[in-house]
Amino acid sequence: MSHESLPRLLPSLTLLCMLLSPGAWAESVLDRAVMLMDEGKVQDAELVMKQGLQESPDDVELRYLLGKLYLDNYYAEGAEKELSRARQGGMPEELVLYPLGRAYLLQQKFREVLSDFPDSLELHPELRAQVLTLRALADLGLEDRQSARDALRAALLLDPNNRDAQIANARVLIASAEIAPARTLLDKLVEQYPECVECWQLLGEAAQKARDSKQADTAFSRALQLEPDNFLATIGRASLALGRGDLTTAGVLIDAARSKRPDDPLVAFLGASLAFQSGDLAKAQELIPAARNGLPNHVPSIILDGLIAQATKRPDYARDQLRRALSTEPGNALAIKALAQLELTEERFAEVVNLLEPVVDRGIGGADIRGLLATAHMQVGNIARADELMAGVAADDPGMRIQMSAGRIAEGDIETGMAGLREAAALDPEATRPQFLLTVGLLQQEKFTEALDQANALR
């Protein structure tokens, strides 16, 4: 089976081989493989190991090393096959069990982990902690966060310094939106294990969720320095590039991720995001189903699906997707704003009020959310509530000040409206809309000379 080039073996490989003490012929195979890796001929090294196993299929140590090599490079199916055979051949559980479980997890075989790796009091504490960590990650994959927490608590009681259990704990914290404690834990882990690629990648993910783009980029970059082909760090940096509107860099990173895992749903999601931001709605609509099918509960994919539907004039489907996203994450500001904008476009003003009033009460969102709610209240005639909402955002927002002032003029309160338009014009002297509305207001007041001067100022 062909797959991407494999990077150098971990530094512990040679030491591990010495500890395993394989036969002389297998040692020569391993020596040749390591030599080829040193020369950068990684596919040749893999071929040497596979040929060695054809000659000596019962060599569990060599099979274990090949499986571990596959695992380190995300070829999960091959890793499971080789590690399972090594385990069946008598490879010590302390070495083979955890990587085998990780191979299951990479394939999302969460229920199989729970059935094939049972917790047992008969296991010695360190090995039992490994099993509990695997089970916690499987529980997390099944969205059973409480069971994951319980398993990790038990694992860390058995082996407080277990790095894998601590990393898994960080994953649970991130999945539970407990970002601050996750970052604290990961800061400690990268200090304690500065060469831990997974620690840096997770720190980048946690920082990104905290909207700390600087630390996120630093962490993802460090992960890629340690492991240039790291898939998750690559898509992390791609996501950051999309977030800051750097579509060229995002495209390069997404292509790099696609070359590693062409069928990964996260790659499909990022590709759809790039197409959407580039205005290629047809491409976005083509790519988003792969993300949705592969990650049915991935809220960003659900929201993007809704945004694409809204942009392609499918309001009912868009509404369903945005509501689904909010049923999973009720406080997701992007989904809230998108749904409110959709309902405003559809002139469903009462629905906007019902959606956004509880949001504003909970302190979610900023001036944009309050502005949308004020617009809805204005449309249904709740002028006092609209004024109350807009007063909080109009001071620094010329657009909101213009909208508020135009509403006053439409109601006949021309003096108040004109004063607001003058303030908006002062906030943004280059804007023409407040100048135009000022001209209209002056004409309504029959101040023709001033209106003419104002109109001339527009030229």
PDB file of C-alpha atoms in Angstrom, residues 53-237:
ATOM      1  CA  LEU A  53       9.140  -9.630   7.933  1.00  0.00           C
ATOM      2  CA  GLN A  54       8.552 -11.685   4.802  1.00  0.00           C
ATOM      3  CA  GLU A  55      11.720 -13.598   5.635  1.00  0.00           C
ATOM      4  CA  SER A  56      10.958 -13.770   9.348  1.00  0.00           C
ATOM      5  CA  PRO A  57       7.196 -13.266   9.888  1.00  0.00           C
ATOM      6  CA  ASP A  58       7.364 -14.276  13.560  1.00  0.00           C
ATOM      7  CA  ASP A  59       9.794 -11.498  14.480  1.00  0.00           C
ATOM      8  CA  VAL A  60       7.472  -9.594  16.814  1.00  0.00           C
ATOM      9  CA  GLU A  61      10.042  -6.920  17.617  1.00  0.00           C
ATOM     10  CA  LEU A  62      10.473  -5.933  13.973  1.00  0.00           C
ATOM     11  CA  ARG A  63       6.713  -6.094  13.452  1.00  0.00           C
ATOM     12  CA  TYR A  64       6.198  -3.870  16.491  1.00  0.00           C
ATOM     13  CA  LEU A  65       8.667  -1.303  15.161  1.00  0.00           C
ATOM     14  CA  LEU A  66       6.987  -1.238  11.756  1.00  0.00           C
ATOM     15  CA  GLY A  67       3.600  -0.805  13.415  1.00  0.00           C
ATOM     16  CA  LYS A  68       4.947   1.995  15.575  1.00  0.00           C
ATOM     17  CA  LEU A  69       6.415   3.639  12.492  1.00  0.00           C
ATOM     18  CA  TYR A  70       3.011   3.513  10.800  1.00  0.00           C
ATOM     19  CA  LEU A  71       1.313   4.919  13.882  1.00  0.00           C
ATOM     20  CA  ASP A  72       3.725   7.829  14.145  1.00  0.00           C
ATOM     21  CA  ASN A  73       2.742   8.733  10.597  1.00  0.00           C
ATOM     22  CA  TYR A  74      -1.029   8.290  10.972  1.00  0.00           C
ATOM     23  CA  TYR A  75      -1.303   5.136   8.870  1.00  0.00           C
ATOM     24  CA  ALA A  76      -3.666   3.719  11.453  1.00  0.00           C
ATOM     25  CA  GLU A  77      -4.880   0.635   9.591  1.00  0.00           C
ATOM     26  CA  GLY A  78      -1.338  -0.616   8.985  1.00  0.00           C
ATOM     27  CA  ALA A  79      -0.372   0.202  12.553  1.00  0.00           C
ATOM     28  CA  GLU A  80      -3.289  -1.775  13.965  1.00  0.00           C
ATOM     29  CA  LYS A  81      -2.444  -4.775  11.805  1.00  0.00           C
ATOM     30  CA  GLU A  82       1.250  -4.873  12.723  1.00  0.00           C
ATOM     31  CA  LEU A  83       0.800  -4.046  16.405  1.00  0.00           C
ATOM     32  CA  SER A  84      -1.978  -6.612  16.801  1.00  0.00           C
ATOM     33  CA  ARG A  85       0.244  -9.307  15.337  1.00  0.00           C
ATOM     34  CA  ALA A  86       3.107  -8.218  17.573  1.00  0.00           C
ATOM     35  CA  ARG A  87       0.805  -8.443  20.584  1.00  0.00           C
ATOM     36  CA  GLN A  88      -0.417 -11.874  19.548  1.00  0.00           C
ATOM     37  CA  GLY A  89       3.205 -12.948  19.096  1.00  0.00           C
ATOM     38  CA  GLY A  90       4.053 -12.146  22.690  1.00  0.00           C
ATOM     39  CA  MET A  91       5.233  -8.550  22.595  1.00  0.00           C
ATOM     40  CA  PRO A  92       5.131  -7.150  26.167  1.00  0.00           C
ATOM     41  CA  GLU A  93       1.837  -5.417  26.913  1.00  0.00           C
ATOM     42  CA  GLU A  94       3.688  -2.469  28.423  1.00  0.00           C
ATOM     43  CA  LEU A  95       5.098  -1.662  24.978  1.00  0.00           C
ATOM     44  CA  VAL A  96       2.340  -2.648  22.579  1.00  0.00           C
ATOM     45  CA  LEU A  97      -0.926  -1.900  24.351  1.00  0.00           C
ATOM     46  CA  TYR A  98      -1.015   1.896  24.284  1.00  0.00           C
ATOM     47  CA  PRO A  99       0.126   2.366  20.656  1.00  0.00           C
ATOM     48  CA  LEU A 100      -2.346  -0.308  19.561  1.00  0.00           C
ATOM     49  CA  GLY A 101      -5.142   1.539  21.327  1.00  0.00           C
ATOM     50  CA  ARG A 102      -4.075   4.785  19.650  1.00  0.00           C
ATOM     51  CA  ALA A 103      -4.310   3.059  16.276  1.00  0.00           C
ATOM     52  CA  TYR A 104      -7.915   2.149  17.129  1.00  0.00           C
ATOM     53  CA  LEU A 105      -8.652   5.729  18.171  1.00  0.00           C
ATOM     54  CA  LEU A 106      -7.228   7.196  14.965  1.00  0.00           C
ATOM     55  CA  GLN A 107      -9.781   5.089  13.107  1.00  0.00           C
ATOM     56  CA  GLN A 108     -12.555   6.268  15.453  1.00  0.00           C
ATOM     57  CA  LYS A 109     -13.028   2.707  16.724  1.00  0.00           C
ATOM     58  CA  PHE A 110     -14.207   4.043  20.060  1.00  0.00           C
ATOM     59  CA  ARG A 111     -16.541   1.213  21.014  1.00  0.00           C
ATOM     60  CA  GLU A 112     -13.900  -1.333  20.016  1.00  0.00           C
ATOM     61  CA  VAL A 113     -11.458   0.313  22.428  1.00  0.00           C
ATOM     62  CA  LEU A 114     -13.969  -0.050  25.258  1.00  0.00           C
ATOM     63  CA  SER A 115     -14.557  -3.716  24.417  1.00  0.00           C
ATOM     64  CA  ASP A 116     -10.987  -4.758  23.530  1.00  0.00           C
ATOM     65  CA  PHE A 117      -9.174  -2.869  26.307  1.00  0.00           C
ATOM     66  CA  PRO A 118     -11.111  -3.625  29.503  1.00  0.00           C
ATOM     67  CA  ASP A 119     -10.110  -2.120  32.822  1.00  0.00           C
ATOM     68  CA  SER A 120      -8.810  -4.782  35.194  1.00  0.00           C
ATOM     69  CA  LEU A 121      -7.513  -4.708  38.746  1.00  0.00           C
ATOM     70  CA  GLU A 122      -5.128  -7.491  37.734  1.00  0.00           C
ATOM     71  CA  LEU A 123      -3.033  -5.077  35.672  1.00  0.00           C
ATOM     72  CA  HIS A 124      -0.092  -3.403  37.368  1.00  0.00           C
ATOM     73  CA  PRO A 125      -0.719   0.316  38.095  1.00  0.00           C
ATOM     74  CA  GLU A 126       1.219   1.843  35.186  1.00  0.00           C
ATOM     75  CA  LEU A 127      -0.357  -0.462  32.604  1.00  0.00           C
ATOM     76  CA  ARG A 128      -3.809   0.012  34.082  1.00  0.00           C
ATOM     77  CA  ALA A 129      -3.320   3.785  33.861  1.00  0.00           C
ATOM     78  CA  GLN A 130      -2.578   3.363  30.150  1.00  0.00           C
ATOM     79  CA  VAL A 131      -5.752   1.334  29.666  1.00  0.00           C
ATOM     80  CA  LEU A 132      -7.824   3.898  31.537  1.00  0.00           C
ATOM     81  CA  THR A 133      -6.350   6.675  29.399  1.00  0.00           C
ATOM     82  CA  LEU A 134      -7.290   4.832  26.217  1.00  0.00           C
ATOM     83  CA  ARG A 135     -10.788   4.272  27.550  1.00  0.00           C
ATOM     84  CA  ALA A 136     -11.072   7.964  28.457  1.00  0.00           C
ATOM     85  CA  LEU A 137     -10.161   8.982  24.915  1.00  0.00           C
ATOM     86  CA  ALA A 138     -12.726   6.518  23.565  1.00  0.00           C
ATOM     87  CA  ASP A 139     -15.370   7.949  25.907  1.00  0.00           C
ATOM     88  CA  LEU A 140     -14.470  11.416  24.683  1.00  0.00           C
ATOM     89  CA  GLY A 141     -14.871  10.254  21.088  1.00  0.00           C
ATOM     90  CA  LEU A 142     -18.355   9.032  22.016  1.00  0.00           C
ATOM     91  CA  GLU A 143     -19.040  12.429  23.654  1.00  0.00           C
ATOM     92  CA  ASP A 144     -19.308  10.869  27.114  1.00  0.00           C
ATOM     93  CA  ARG A 145     -17.184  13.487  28.846  1.00  0.00           C
ATOM     94  CA  GLN A 146     -18.107  12.490  32.366  1.00  0.00           C
ATOM     95  CA  SER A 147     -16.938   8.909  31.845  1.00  0.00           C
ATOM     96  CA  ALA A 148     -13.755  10.285  30.285  1.00  0.00           C
ATOM     97  CA  ARG A 149     -13.148  12.461  33.348  1.00  0.00           C
ATOM     98  CA  ASP A 150     -13.759   9.540  35.696  1.00  0.00           C
ATOM     99  CA  ALA A 151     -11.346   7.288  33.808  1.00  0.00           C
ATOM    100  CA  LEU A 152      -8.615   9.931  33.759  1.00  0.00           C
ATOM    101  CA  ARG A 153      -9.060  10.693  37.439  1.00  0.00           C
ATOM    102  CA  ALA A 154      -8.478   7.004  38.165  1.00  0.00           C
ATOM    103  CA  ALA A 155      -5.516   6.856  35.765  1.00  0.00           C
ATOM    104  CA  LEU A 156      -3.771   9.807  37.396  1.00  0.00           C
ATOM    105  CA  LEU A 157      -4.334   8.373  40.858  1.00  0.00           C
ATOM    106  CA  LEU A 158      -2.554   5.222  39.703  1.00  0.00           C
ATOM    107  CA  ASP A 159       0.235   7.043  37.868  1.00  0.00           C
ATOM    108  CA  PRO A 160       0.286  10.795  38.653  1.00  0.00           C
ATOM    109  CA  ASN A 161       3.136  11.506  36.240  1.00  0.00           C
ATOM    110  CA  ASN A 162       1.624   9.677  33.271  1.00  0.00           C
ATOM    111  CA  ARG A 163       2.141  12.110  30.407  1.00  0.00           C
ATOM    112  CA  ASP A 164      -0.429  10.485  28.139  1.00  0.00           C
ATOM    113  CA  ALA A 165      -3.100  10.749  30.828  1.00  0.00           C
ATOM    114  CA  GLN A 166      -2.290  14.429  31.361  1.00  0.00           C
ATOM    115  CA  ILE A 167      -2.493  15.097  27.623  1.00  0.00           C
ATOM    116  CA  ALA A 168      -5.820  13.264  27.481  1.00  0.00           C
ATOM    117  CA  ASN A 169      -7.008  15.385  30.390  1.00  0.00           C
ATOM    118  CA  ALA A 170      -6.174  18.507  28.368  1.00  0.00           C
ATOM    119  CA  ARG A 171      -8.235  17.122  25.496  1.00  0.00           C
ATOM    120  CA  VAL A 172     -11.236  16.622  27.770  1.00  0.00           C
ATOM    121  CA  LEU A 173     -10.901  20.159  29.116  1.00  0.00           C
ATOM    122  CA  ILE A 174     -10.791  21.607  25.598  1.00  0.00           C
ATOM    123  CA  ALA A 175     -13.792  19.534  24.516  1.00  0.00           C
ATOM    124  CA  SER A 176     -15.665  20.778  27.593  1.00  0.00           C
ATOM    125  CA  ALA A 177     -14.859  24.417  26.713  1.00  0.00           C
ATOM    126  CA  GLU A 178     -12.763  24.723  29.893  1.00  0.00           C
ATOM    127  CA  ILE A 179     -10.082  26.560  27.984  1.00  0.00           C
ATOM    128  CA  ALA A 180      -8.319  28.411  30.811  1.00  0.00           C
ATOM    129  CA  PRO A 181      -7.472  25.263  32.839  1.00  0.00           C
ATOM    130  CA  ALA A 182      -6.550  23.462  29.609  1.00  0.00           C
ATOM    131  CA  ARG A 183      -4.048  26.188  28.744  1.00  0.00           C
ATOM    132  CA  THR A 184      -2.612  26.146  32.260  1.00  0.00           C
ATOM    133  CA  LEU A 185      -2.089  22.385  32.057  1.00  0.00           C
ATOM    134  CA  LEU A 186      -0.595  22.545  28.563  1.00  0.00           C
ATOM    135  CA  ASP A 187       1.749  25.397  29.489  1.00  0.00           C
ATOM    136  CA  LYS A 188       3.057  23.122  32.222  1.00  0.00           C
ATOM    137  CA  LEU A 189       3.369  20.157  29.856  1.00  0.00           C
ATOM    138  CA  VAL A 190       5.315  22.002  27.146  1.00  0.00           C
ATOM    139  CA  GLU A 191       7.685  23.282  29.819  1.00  0.00           C
ATOM    140  CA  GLN A 192       8.126  19.784  31.210  1.00  0.00           C
ATOM    141  CA  TYR A 193       8.216  18.051  27.796  1.00  0.00           C
ATOM    142  CA  PRO A 194       9.492  20.662  25.293  1.00  0.00           C
ATOM    143  CA  GLU A 195       9.816  18.035  22.543  1.00  0.00           C
ATOM    144  CA  CYS A 196       6.201  16.833  22.875  1.00  0.00           C
ATOM    145  CA  VAL A 197       4.581  17.577  19.521  1.00  0.00           C
ATOM    146  CA  GLU A 198       1.097  16.680  20.736  1.00  0.00           C
ATOM    147  CA  CYS A 199       1.445  19.062  23.689  1.00  0.00           C
ATOM    148  CA  TRP A 200       2.356  21.975  21.428  1.00  0.00           C
ATOM    149  CA  GLN A 201      -0.411  21.158  18.968  1.00  0.00           C
ATOM    150  CA  LEU A 202      -3.026  21.042  21.731  1.00  0.00           C
ATOM    151  CA  LEU A 203      -1.708  24.276  23.219  1.00  0.00           C
ATOM    152  CA  GLY A 204      -2.217  25.872  19.822  1.00  0.00           C
ATOM    153  CA  GLU A 205      -5.764  24.524  19.678  1.00  0.00           C
ATOM    154  CA  ALA A 206      -6.577  25.805  23.170  1.00  0.00           C
ATOM    155  CA  ALA A 207      -5.071  29.223  22.442  1.00  0.00           C
ATOM    156  CA  GLN A 208      -7.033  29.417  19.205  1.00  0.00           C
ATOM    157  CA  LYS A 209     -10.281  28.744  21.055  1.00  0.00           C
ATOM    158  CA  ALA A 210      -9.323  31.512  23.485  1.00  0.00           C
ATOM    159  CA  ARG A 211      -8.802  33.803  20.466  1.00  0.00           C
ATOM    160  CA  ASP A 212      -5.144  34.182  21.320  1.00  0.00           C
ATOM    161  CA  SER A 213      -3.933  33.972  17.738  1.00  0.00           C
ATOM    162  CA  LYS A 214      -0.361  34.899  18.609  1.00  0.00           C
ATOM    163  CA  GLN A 215       0.166  32.031  21.054  1.00  0.00           C
ATOM    164  CA  ALA A 216      -1.766  29.661  18.791  1.00  0.00           C
ATOM    165  CA  ASP A 217       0.501  30.414  15.843  1.00  0.00           C
ATOM    166  CA  THR A 218       3.608  30.094  18.025  1.00  0.00           C
ATOM    167  CA  ALA A 219       2.467  26.723  19.373  1.00  0.00           C
ATOM    168  CA  PHE A 220       1.456  25.308  15.984  1.00  0.00           C
ATOM    169  CA  SER A 221       4.732  26.532  14.491  1.00  0.00           C
ATOM    170  CA  ARG A 222       6.720  24.847  17.263  1.00  0.00           C
ATOM    171  CA  ALA A 223       4.857  21.584  16.655  1.00  0.00           C
ATOM    172  CA  LEU A 224       5.737  21.813  12.963  1.00  0.00           C
ATOM    173  CA  GLN A 225       9.383  22.538  13.765  1.00  0.00           C
ATOM    174  CA  LEU A 226       9.488  19.312  15.734  1.00  0.00           C
ATOM    175  CA  GLU A 227       7.443  17.353  13.192  1.00  0.00           C
ATOM    176  CA  PRO A 228       7.164  19.115   9.811  1.00  0.00           C
ATOM    177  CA  ASP A 229       4.461  16.756   8.544  1.00  0.00           C
ATOM    178  CA  ASN A 230       2.209  17.073  11.599  1.00  0.00           C
ATOM    179  CA  PHE A 231      -1.304  17.093  10.200  1.00  0.00           C
ATOM    180  CA  LEU A 232      -3.174  18.714  13.086  1.00  0.00           C
ATOM    181  CA  ALA A 233      -0.679  21.552  13.454  1.00  0.00           C
ATOM    182  CA  THR A 234      -0.891  22.146   9.705  1.00  0.00           C
ATOM    183  CA  ILE A 235      -4.664  22.478   9.733  1.00  0.00           C
ATOM    184  CA  GLY A 236      -4.402  24.584  12.881  1.00  0.00           C
ATOM    185  CA  ARG A 237      -2.230  27.113  11.074  1.00  0.00           C
TER     186      ARG A 237
END
